[in-house]
Tab-separated table of C-alpha atoms in Angstrom:
chain	number	residue	atom	x	y	z
A	464	MET	CA	130.548	114.011	112.979
A	465	ASP	CA	130.098	113.052	109.076
A	466	GLU	CA	126.712	113.429	107.504
A	467	MET	CA	126.131	110.833	104.707
A	468	ILE	CA	123.376	109.919	102.499
A	469	GLY	CA	120.889	107.417	103.639
A	470	CYS	CA	120.744	104.936	101.203
A	471	ASP	CA	118.316	101.934	101.913
A	472	TRP	CA	120.350	98.816	99.554
A	473	SER	CA	117.938	96.079	100.730
A	474	THR	CA	115.592	96.651	97.861
A	475	GLY	CA	115.753	97.724	94.202
A	476	ALA	CA	113.779	100.502	92.307
A	477	THR	CA	112.550	101.115	89.173
A	478	TYR	CA	112.756	104.896	87.334
A	479	GLU	CA	112.613	106.239	84.221
A	480	VAL	CA	115.938	108.381	83.647
A	481	ILE	CA	116.375	110.162	80.386
A	482	GLY	CA	113.866	107.614	78.981
A	483	ILE	CA	115.610	104.382	79.883
A	484	MET	CA	113.884	101.887	82.387
A	485	ILE	CA	116.727	101.133	85.195
A	486	THR	CA	116.822	99.189	88.230
A	487	MET	CA	118.726	100.143	91.361
A	488	GLY	CA	120.186	98.228	93.846
A	489	LYS	CA	123.625	98.191	95.890
A	490	ASP	CA	126.700	99.899	94.220
A	491	ASP	CA	124.455	100.736	90.956
A	492	ILE	CA	125.641	103.801	89.475
A	493	ARG	CA	123.807	105.507	86.654
A	494	VAL	CA	124.547	108.191	84.209
A	495	VAL	CA	122.290	111.159	84.212
A	496	GLU	CA	122.080	114.569	82.759
A	497	ALA	CA	122.867	117.496	85.170
A	498	ARG	CA	121.401	120.915	84.379
A	499	PRO	CA	121.880	124.077	85.175
A	500	PHE	CA	120.680	125.040	88.597
A	501	ILE	CA	118.038	127.675	87.651
A	502	HIS	CA	117.895	128.909	90.966
A	503	GLN	CA	121.158	129.721	91.859
A	504	VAL	CA	121.238	133.384	92.586
A	505	GLY	CA	124.970	134.134	93.681
A	506	GLY	CA	128.424	132.735	94.349
A	507	ARG	CA	131.503	131.511	92.113
A	508	ALA	CA	130.926	127.975	91.644
A	509	VAL	CA	129.222	126.016	88.673
A	510	MET	CA	126.258	124.526	90.288
A	511	LEU	CA	124.004	122.140	88.654
A	512	GLU	CA	120.842	120.187	89.233
A	513	ILE	CA	120.820	116.188	89.186
A	514	THR	CA	117.405	115.499	90.709
A	515	PRO	CA	114.882	118.461	91.811
A	516	GLU	CA	116.020	117.295	95.155
A	517	THR	CA	119.968	117.163	94.642
A	518	ILE	CA	122.186	119.909	93.546
A	519	CYS	CA	125.978	119.745	93.108
A	520	LYS	CA	128.658	122.198	93.002
A	521	LEU	CA	132.070	122.064	91.942
A	522	TYR	CA	134.563	120.370	94.654
A	523	LYS	CA	136.381	122.641	96.843
A	524	GLU	CA	138.515	120.840	99.274
A	525	LYS	CA	137.738	122.734	102.038
A	526	GLU	CA	134.071	122.760	101.626
A	527	PHE	CA	134.165	119.054	101.035
A	528	GLN	CA	136.122	118.691	104.578
A	529	PHE	CA	133.401	120.695	106.259
A	530	TYR	CA	130.667	119.142	105.177
A	531	LYS	CA	132.289	115.637	106.074
A	532	HIS	CA	133.364	116.557	109.581
A	533	LYS	CA	130.348	118.908	110.220
A	534	PRO	CA	129.186	119.256	113.870
A	535	ASP	CA	125.610	118.509	114.856
A	536	TYR	CA	124.675	121.476	115.971
A	537	LEU	CA	125.420	122.925	112.563
A	538	LYS	CA	123.237	120.775	110.652
A	539	GLU	CA	119.909	122.574	110.786
A	540	PHE	CA	121.687	125.368	109.650
A	541	THR	CA	123.514	124.204	106.513
A	542	PRO	CA	122.491	122.278	103.458
A	543	HIS	CA	122.498	118.227	103.637
A	544	TYR	CA	125.296	116.689	102.392
A	545	LYS	CA	124.805	113.869	100.039
A	546	GLY	CA	128.706	112.822	98.928
A	547	LEU	CA	130.654	113.300	95.882
A	548	VAL	CA	129.419	112.548	92.096
A	549	SER	CA	131.719	112.719	89.000
A	550	ILE	CA	130.668	114.551	86.155
A	551	LYS	CA	131.815	114.935	82.930
A	552	CYS	CA	131.219	118.057	80.707
A	553	SER	CA	131.364	117.715	76.510
A	554	GLN	CA	130.426	120.515	74.260
A	555	ASP	CA	128.058	120.540	70.947
A	556	GLY	CA	128.806	124.060	69.414
A	557	ASP	CA	128.624	126.447	72.148
A	558	ILE	CA	126.155	124.334	74.522
A	559	PRO	CA	128.098	122.588	77.322
A	560	MET	CA	126.320	119.113	78.133
A	561	PHE	CA	126.662	117.320	81.711
A	562	HIS	CA	126.727	113.854	82.586
A	563	ALA	CA	126.994	112.544	86.342
A	564	GLU	CA	127.633	109.157	87.586
A	565	VAL	CA	124.936	108.998	90.135
A	566	PRO	CA	124.564	106.239	92.905
A	567	GLY	CA	121.158	104.602	92.433
A	568	CYS	CA	120.017	105.570	95.976
A	569	ILE	CA	120.160	109.351	95.469
A	570	LEU	CA	117.344	108.657	92.456
A	571	GLN	CA	115.748	105.846	94.704
A	572	ASN	CA	113.560	108.321	96.512
A	573	THR	CA	112.890	110.747	93.419
A	574	ASP	CA	109.210	111.000	91.607
A	575	TYR	CA	111.448	111.811	88.254
A	576	PRO	CA	109.246	112.113	85.724
A	577	ASN	CA	106.638	114.393	87.657
A	578	ASN	CA	109.538	116.494	89.008
A	579	ILE	CA	110.847	116.793	85.624
A	580	GLU	CA	107.828	118.518	84.497
A	581	LYS	CA	107.805	120.997	87.513
A	582	ARG	CA	111.277	121.736	87.155
A	583	GLU	CA	111.017	122.977	83.723
A	584	GLU	CA	108.121	125.039	84.219
A	585	VAL	CA	108.726	128.585	82.637
A	586	LYS	CA	109.690	130.954	85.147
A	587	SER	CA	109.946	134.491	83.304
A	588	GLY	CA	112.357	137.043	84.756
A	589	LEU	CA	114.885	134.654	86.251
A	590	ASP	CA	118.532	135.612	85.834
A	591	ASN	CA	120.522	132.248	85.145
A	592	TRP	CA	123.217	132.788	87.104
A	593	SER	CA	124.655	129.200	86.860
A	594	LEU	CA	124.702	129.442	83.413
A	595	SER	CA	126.655	132.320	83.300
A	596	ARG	CA	129.257	130.804	85.578
A	597	ILE	CA	129.172	127.924	83.293
A	598	HIS	CA	130.240	129.806	80.457
A	599	LYS	CA	133.260	130.977	82.293
A	600	GLU	CA	134.598	128.554	83.446
A	601	VAL	CA	134.366	127.170	79.732
A	602	LYS	CA	135.764	130.061	78.276
A	603	TYR	CA	138.391	130.640	81.116
A	604	LYS	CA	139.219	127.568	83.024
A	605	GLY	CA	138.637	124.864	80.205
A	606	LEU	CA	135.856	123.266	81.963
A	607	CYS	CA	134.833	121.150	79.092
A	608	SER	CA	138.411	121.204	77.265
A	609	SER	CA	138.950	117.516	78.006
A	610	SER	CA	137.504	114.087	78.377
A	611	ASP	CA	138.397	114.326	82.171
A	612	LYS	CA	135.585	113.775	84.837
A	613	HIS	CA	135.381	116.641	87.568
A	614	ASP	CA	134.296	115.991	91.205
A	615	TYR	CA	131.447	117.944	92.525
A	616	THR	CA	130.119	117.917	96.039
A	617	MET	CA	126.178	116.800	95.887
A	618	LEU	CA	124.079	118.773	98.564
A	619	GLY	CA	120.150	118.897	99.196
A	620	ASN	CA	118.286	121.171	97.168
A	621	LEU	CA	117.178	123.431	99.714
A	622	VAL	CA	114.348	124.894	97.314
A	623	GLY	CA	113.468	121.834	95.775
A	624	SER	CA	110.150	121.389	97.295
A	625	LEU	CA	108.994	124.870	96.629
A	626	ARG	CA	106.719	125.977	93.181
A	627	MET	CA	107.865	129.331	93.170
A	628	PRO	CA	111.174	130.225	95.291
A	629	CYS	CA	111.848	133.283	96.537
A	630	ILE	CA	115.574	133.193	97.323
A	631	LEU	CA	117.718	136.012	99.018
A	632	ASP	CA	121.816	135.373	99.101
A	633	LEU	CA	123.446	137.671	101.988
A	634	LYS	CA	127.244	137.858	102.437
A	635	ILE	CA	127.630	138.082	106.119
A	636	GLY	CA	130.175	139.583	107.992
A	637	THR	CA	132.063	142.983	107.558
A	638	GLN	CA	135.012	141.102	106.007
A	639	GLN	CA	135.243	137.955	103.878
A	640	THR	CA	139.096	137.007	103.048
A	641	GLY	CA	140.635	134.165	105.024
A	642	ASP	CA	144.324	133.742	105.417
A	643	ASP	CA	144.914	132.073	101.882
A	644	THR	CA	145.174	135.597	100.362
A	645	THR	CA	148.073	137.689	99.930
A	646	GLU	CA	148.468	140.889	101.968
A	647	GLU	CA	147.866	143.080	99.093
A	648	GLU	CA	144.725	140.635	97.868
A	649	ARG	CA	143.339	141.130	101.825
A	650	ARG	CA	143.782	145.074	101.894
A	651	VAL	CA	142.061	145.628	98.212
A	652	ARG	CA	139.100	143.340	99.058
A	653	GLU	CA	138.837	144.435	102.427
A	654	ASP	CA	138.871	147.993	101.111
A	655	ARG	CA	135.911	147.273	98.885
A	656	SER	CA	133.913	145.448	101.508
A	657	ALA	CA	134.313	148.906	103.885
A	658	ASN	CA	133.064	150.577	101.182
A	659	SER	CA	129.709	148.547	101.152
A	660	THR	CA	127.392	147.631	103.110
A	661	SER	CA	129.299	144.883	104.442
A	662	GLY	CA	131.435	147.433	106.205
A	663	THR	CA	128.519	149.463	107.437
A	664	MET	CA	126.047	146.548	108.164
A	665	GLY	CA	127.872	143.358	107.851
A	666	ILE	CA	125.635	142.006	104.991
A	667	ARG	CA	125.755	142.435	101.498
A	668	LEU	CA	123.444	141.313	98.893
A	669	SER	CA	124.652	138.702	96.478
A	670	GLY	CA	121.902	137.371	94.814
A	671	MET	CA	118.300	137.331	94.744
A	672	HIS	CA	114.938	135.587	92.886
A	673	MET	CA	111.702	137.212	94.034
A	674	TYR	CA	108.703	135.821	92.635
A	675	GLU	CA	106.185	138.705	92.003
A	676	ALA	CA	102.587	137.265	92.203
A	677	GLU	CA	100.751	140.371	90.302
A	678	THR	CA	102.802	140.050	87.204
A	679	ASN	CA	103.500	136.593	87.456
A	680	THR	CA	107.139	136.882	86.924
A	681	TYR	CA	110.547	136.936	88.877
A	682	LEU	CA	112.797	140.113	89.828
A	683	SER	CA	116.206	139.141	89.715
A	684	HIS	CA	119.221	140.502	90.899
A	685	ASN	CA	122.933	139.586	91.215
A	686	LYS	CA	126.093	140.779	93.150
A	687	HIS	CA	126.889	143.406	91.355
A	688	HIS	CA	123.549	145.152	92.392
A	689	GLY	CA	124.533	144.586	95.760
A	690	TRP	CA	127.908	146.490	95.401
A	691	THR	CA	125.582	149.664	94.427
A	692	LEU	CA	123.382	149.760	97.633
A	693	ASP	CA	123.566	151.618	100.475
A	694	ASP	CA	122.106	150.857	103.845
A	695	ALA	CA	118.776	152.386	103.048
A	696	GLY	CA	118.893	150.744	99.575
A	697	LEU	CA	119.332	147.144	101.211
A	698	ARG	CA	116.793	147.757	103.527
A	699	GLN	CA	114.354	148.819	100.893
A	700	GLU	CA	115.486	145.151	99.027
A	701	LEU	CA	115.040	143.507	102.421
A	702	ARG	CA	111.625	144.513	102.490
A	703	ARG	CA	110.671	143.984	98.899
A	704	PHE	CA	112.134	140.641	99.447
A	705	PHE	CA	109.211	139.548	101.828
A	706	HIS	CA	106.326	141.640	99.700
A	707	ASN	CA	105.075	139.374	96.676
A	708	SER	CA	103.076	142.130	95.511
A	709	CYS	CA	100.193	140.572	97.347
A	710	VAL	CA	101.089	141.258	101.194
A	711	LEU	CA	104.002	141.819	103.276
A	712	ASN	CA	104.808	138.239	104.528
A	713	VAL	CA	105.274	138.700	108.446
A	714	ARG	CA	104.725	135.384	109.349
A	715	ASP	CA	107.694	134.338	107.105
A	716	ILE	CA	109.780	137.359	108.310
A	717	THR	CA	109.100	136.098	112.110
A	718	ARG	CA	110.391	132.409	111.147
A	719	ILE	CA	113.470	133.369	110.088
A	720	ILE	CA	113.988	135.770	112.507
A	721	ASN	CA	113.622	133.407	115.401
A	722	LYS	CA	115.994	131.223	113.401
A	723	LEU	CA	118.593	133.699	112.933
A	724	ARG	CA	118.353	134.494	116.552
A	725	ARG	CA	119.319	131.151	117.339
A	726	LEU	CA	122.057	131.035	114.598
A	727	HIS	CA	123.731	133.629	116.178
A	728	ARG	CA	123.568	132.218	119.959
A	729	ILE	CA	125.238	129.048	118.064
A	730	LEU	CA	128.183	131.045	116.512
A	731	SER	CA	128.744	133.440	119.280
A	732	ILE	CA	129.718	129.801	121.074
A	733	GLN	CA	130.863	127.825	118.735
A	734	ASP	CA	134.958	127.763	118.611
A	735	LYS	CA	135.912	125.020	115.631
A	736	PHE	CA	135.246	127.165	112.614
A	737	TYR	CA	136.130	130.509	110.877
A	738	PHE	CA	133.413	131.023	108.229
A	739	PHE	CA	135.242	132.955	105.544
A	740	GLY	CA	133.367	133.970	102.723
A	741	SER	CA	130.304	132.507	103.680
A	742	SER	CA	126.575	133.643	102.793
A	743	LEU	CA	123.220	133.378	104.479
A	744	LEU	CA	120.621	131.888	101.969
A	745	LEU	CA	116.888	133.250	103.043
A	746	PHE	CA	113.946	131.490	101.378
A	747	TYR	CA	110.193	131.148	100.896
A	748	ASP	CA	107.420	129.767	98.653
A	749	GLY	CA	106.227	132.470	96.511
A	750	TYR	CA	103.322	130.568	95.062
A	751	LEU	CA	102.241	129.273	98.406
A	752	ASN	CA	102.183	132.603	100.018
A	753	ASN	CA	99.835	133.772	96.811
A	754	ASP	CA	97.537	131.149	97.410
A	755	HIS	CA	97.235	132.216	101.225
A	756	CYS	CA	97.347	135.803	100.978
A	757	SER	CA	94.038	136.387	103.153
A	758	ASP	CA	95.973	134.143	105.717
A	759	HIS	CA	99.100	136.160	105.840
A	760	SER	CA	97.453	139.599	106.172
A	761	LYS	CA	95.470	138.490	109.344
A	762	GLU	CA	96.146	140.396	112.032
A	763	GLY	CA	96.631	139.119	115.795
A	764	THR	CA	99.313	136.712	117.304
A	765	THR	CA	100.581	134.091	114.573
A	766	PRO	CA	102.100	130.668	115.793
A	767	SER	CA	105.439	132.433	114.503
A	768	GLU	CA	104.914	135.466	117.032
A	769	LYS	CA	104.782	132.604	119.595
A	770	PHE	CA	108.585	131.651	118.696
A	771	ASP	CA	109.192	135.413	118.766
A	772	GLN	CA	108.171	135.889	122.783
A	773	SER	CA	110.005	132.613	123.706
A	774	GLU	CA	113.089	134.187	122.391
A	775	LYS	CA	112.831	137.829	124.096
A	776	GLY	CA	115.068	136.594	126.535
A	777	LEU	CA	117.848	136.484	123.854
A	778	ASN	CA	120.638	139.096	123.857
A	779	VAL	CA	121.840	139.974	120.546
A	780	ASP	CA	122.918	143.576	121.082
A	781	GLN	CA	126.629	142.507	121.358
A	782	PRO	CA	129.195	140.234	120.142
A	783	THR	CA	129.792	137.438	122.815
A	784	SER	CA	133.362	137.654	124.504
A	785	SER	CA	135.559	134.542	125.350
A	786	ASP	CA	134.285	134.920	128.895
A	787	GLU	CA	130.447	134.987	128.045
A	788	LYS	CA	131.199	131.720	125.826
A	789	ASP	CA	132.852	129.867	128.788
A	790	LYS	CA	130.106	131.144	131.275
A	791	ARG	CA	127.275	129.970	129.130
A	792	LYS	CA	129.173	126.554	128.754
A	793	ASN	CA	129.789	126.308	132.067
A	794	GLU	CA	126.075	127.020	132.992
A	795	GLY	CA	124.759	124.095	130.382
A	796	GLU	CA	124.406	126.405	127.446
A	797	GLY	CA	126.161	124.201	125.382
A	798	LEU	CA	125.752	124.059	121.080
A	799	ASN	CA	123.319	121.215	121.573
A	800	SER	CA	121.357	122.648	124.409
A	801	VAL	CA	120.276	125.570	122.304
A	802	HIS	CA	116.469	124.877	121.416
A	803	LEU	CA	113.684	126.706	119.435
A	804	PRO	CA	110.379	125.940	120.156
A	805	GLU	CA	108.284	124.360	117.724
A	806	CYS	CA	104.927	125.642	116.816
A	807	GLU	CA	102.536	122.789	115.230
A	808	TYR	CA	100.326	125.356	113.564
A	809	ASP	CA	103.123	126.900	111.743
A	810	THR	CA	103.147	125.906	107.989
A	811	SER	CA	105.498	128.669	106.870
A	812	THR	CA	107.906	127.624	104.136
A	813	ALA	CA	110.587	130.307	104.933
A	814	ASP	CA	113.873	129.201	106.337
A	815	VAL	CA	117.533	130.050	106.272
A	816	ARG	CA	120.740	128.135	105.617
A	817	LEU	CA	124.584	129.462	106.104
A	818	ILE	CA	126.155	128.246	102.712
A	819	ASP	CA	129.521	128.592	100.923
A	820	PHE	CA	132.274	127.151	102.714
A	821	GLY	CA	135.078	127.191	100.302
A	822	ARG	CA	137.029	129.368	102.632
A	823	THR	CA	135.970	127.840	105.767
A	824	VAL	CA	138.918	127.227	107.977
A	825	LEU	CA	139.527	125.165	111.435
A	826	LYS	CA	140.332	127.855	114.146
A	827	SER	CA	143.079	125.767	115.258
A	828	ASP	CA	144.915	125.996	111.565
A	829	MET	CA	144.374	129.701	111.347
A	830	LYS	CA	147.738	131.770	111.375
A	831	GLU	CA	146.608	135.134	112.454
A	832	HIS	CA	144.099	134.346	115.556
A	833	SER	CA	143.445	138.130	116.301
A	834	TYR	CA	142.378	138.669	112.684
A	835	GLY	CA	140.195	135.647	113.105
A	836	THR	CA	138.481	136.918	115.970
A	837	GLN	CA	137.806	140.592	114.228
A	838	PHE	CA	136.310	138.565	111.635
A	839	GLU	CA	134.355	136.505	113.727
A	840	GLU	CA	132.757	139.830	115.647
A	841	GLY	CA	132.037	141.212	111.998
A	842	ILE	CA	129.528	138.047	110.973
A	843	LEU	CA	127.776	138.418	114.676
A	844	PHE	CA	127.621	142.213	113.593
A	845	GLY	CA	125.767	141.440	110.668
A	846	LEU	CA	123.283	139.085	112.084
A	847	VAL	CA	122.331	141.579	114.900
A	848	ASN	CA	121.786	144.172	111.632
A	849	LEU	CA	119.764	141.589	109.725
A	850	ILE	CA	117.566	140.462	112.788
A	851	ASP	CA	117.063	144.112	113.566
A	852	ILE	CA	116.038	145.239	110.020
A	853	LEU	CA	113.442	142.276	109.763
A	854	GLN	CA	111.920	143.210	112.937
A	855	SER	CA	111.872	146.685	111.933
A	856	ILE	CA	110.195	145.599	108.681
A	857	ALA	CA	107.484	143.005	110.815
A	858	ASP	CA	106.643	145.850	113.274
A	859	ASN	CA	105.821	148.641	110.678
């Protein structure tokens, strides 16, 4: 089922964009400046920010097809798809400039002037991975070498509402290559993965921004740091990510654990996609947690722990076999019937999403189904280990 943007064309709306008053209505297209997305922590694709609520990344056919036909049961675990946008890159000296032709409805619900001030708040210590990707695309692939426009996929900004986003990008699975590579390329990549935490744990740090409340600065790591970590080092980074110099954010950890459990259940049943090269994006608001240190340090049963109690019957110890998948479906445990109880008192900003679908393929199109099955088990293995690590951090 397609997931499209919700644009109400019944009324126009007026906003100030780049100093120009505009009126937006049906079929209205406006040119706005797109900037490097400062909270991109990993990935190869160029990512830009159009508004605080909307980011975009260079178009990839497989990723576009995934978002266009994303099933309902995956929507809460993936970014919101908003359509395609054309962006032109021009260069003034060494500085690339991007201008996007944006549908008016993308700007209709944006408090643009106020959010621009928030977006430009100085955040010391951020490693601008997006800018490094832009420079590589400009230098090696001629991104700004012609007057041509490039297509980008617009997505909801998962951290747009957070004041001090703490973001962790984890490559998921013991293998990341699909059937779009040669045997030699696959062997080289798999050998490298096998000698990292991808091979031993099914997860690998691909990027991180963590706000440290005590110093009011960010700690940043990119994928190169992730390749150097052993199992103990990765566990240490995961613990550090949820500790913002104030307190260990057990509530946020618990919330993410429970969502990961549900994701594990869904991925063990779904039979539509192989998510080659995808990542898990974990995030929460470090600023909010800094303001509520005493609340996060309280002992006793928190609302999120009530989530945990409701999920105790979920077995995530072993990959799910085909027989178990069929059994669950026959017993009514279909994908749309997997529910996680909500808690009216939970105010945690923590969440997790599955991202990066540039190599995602339909299982029906996969040439080597045995390889796909092995890959799928690697993803479930990584989820189990991540849940185990986070649970251990929360318990201790």
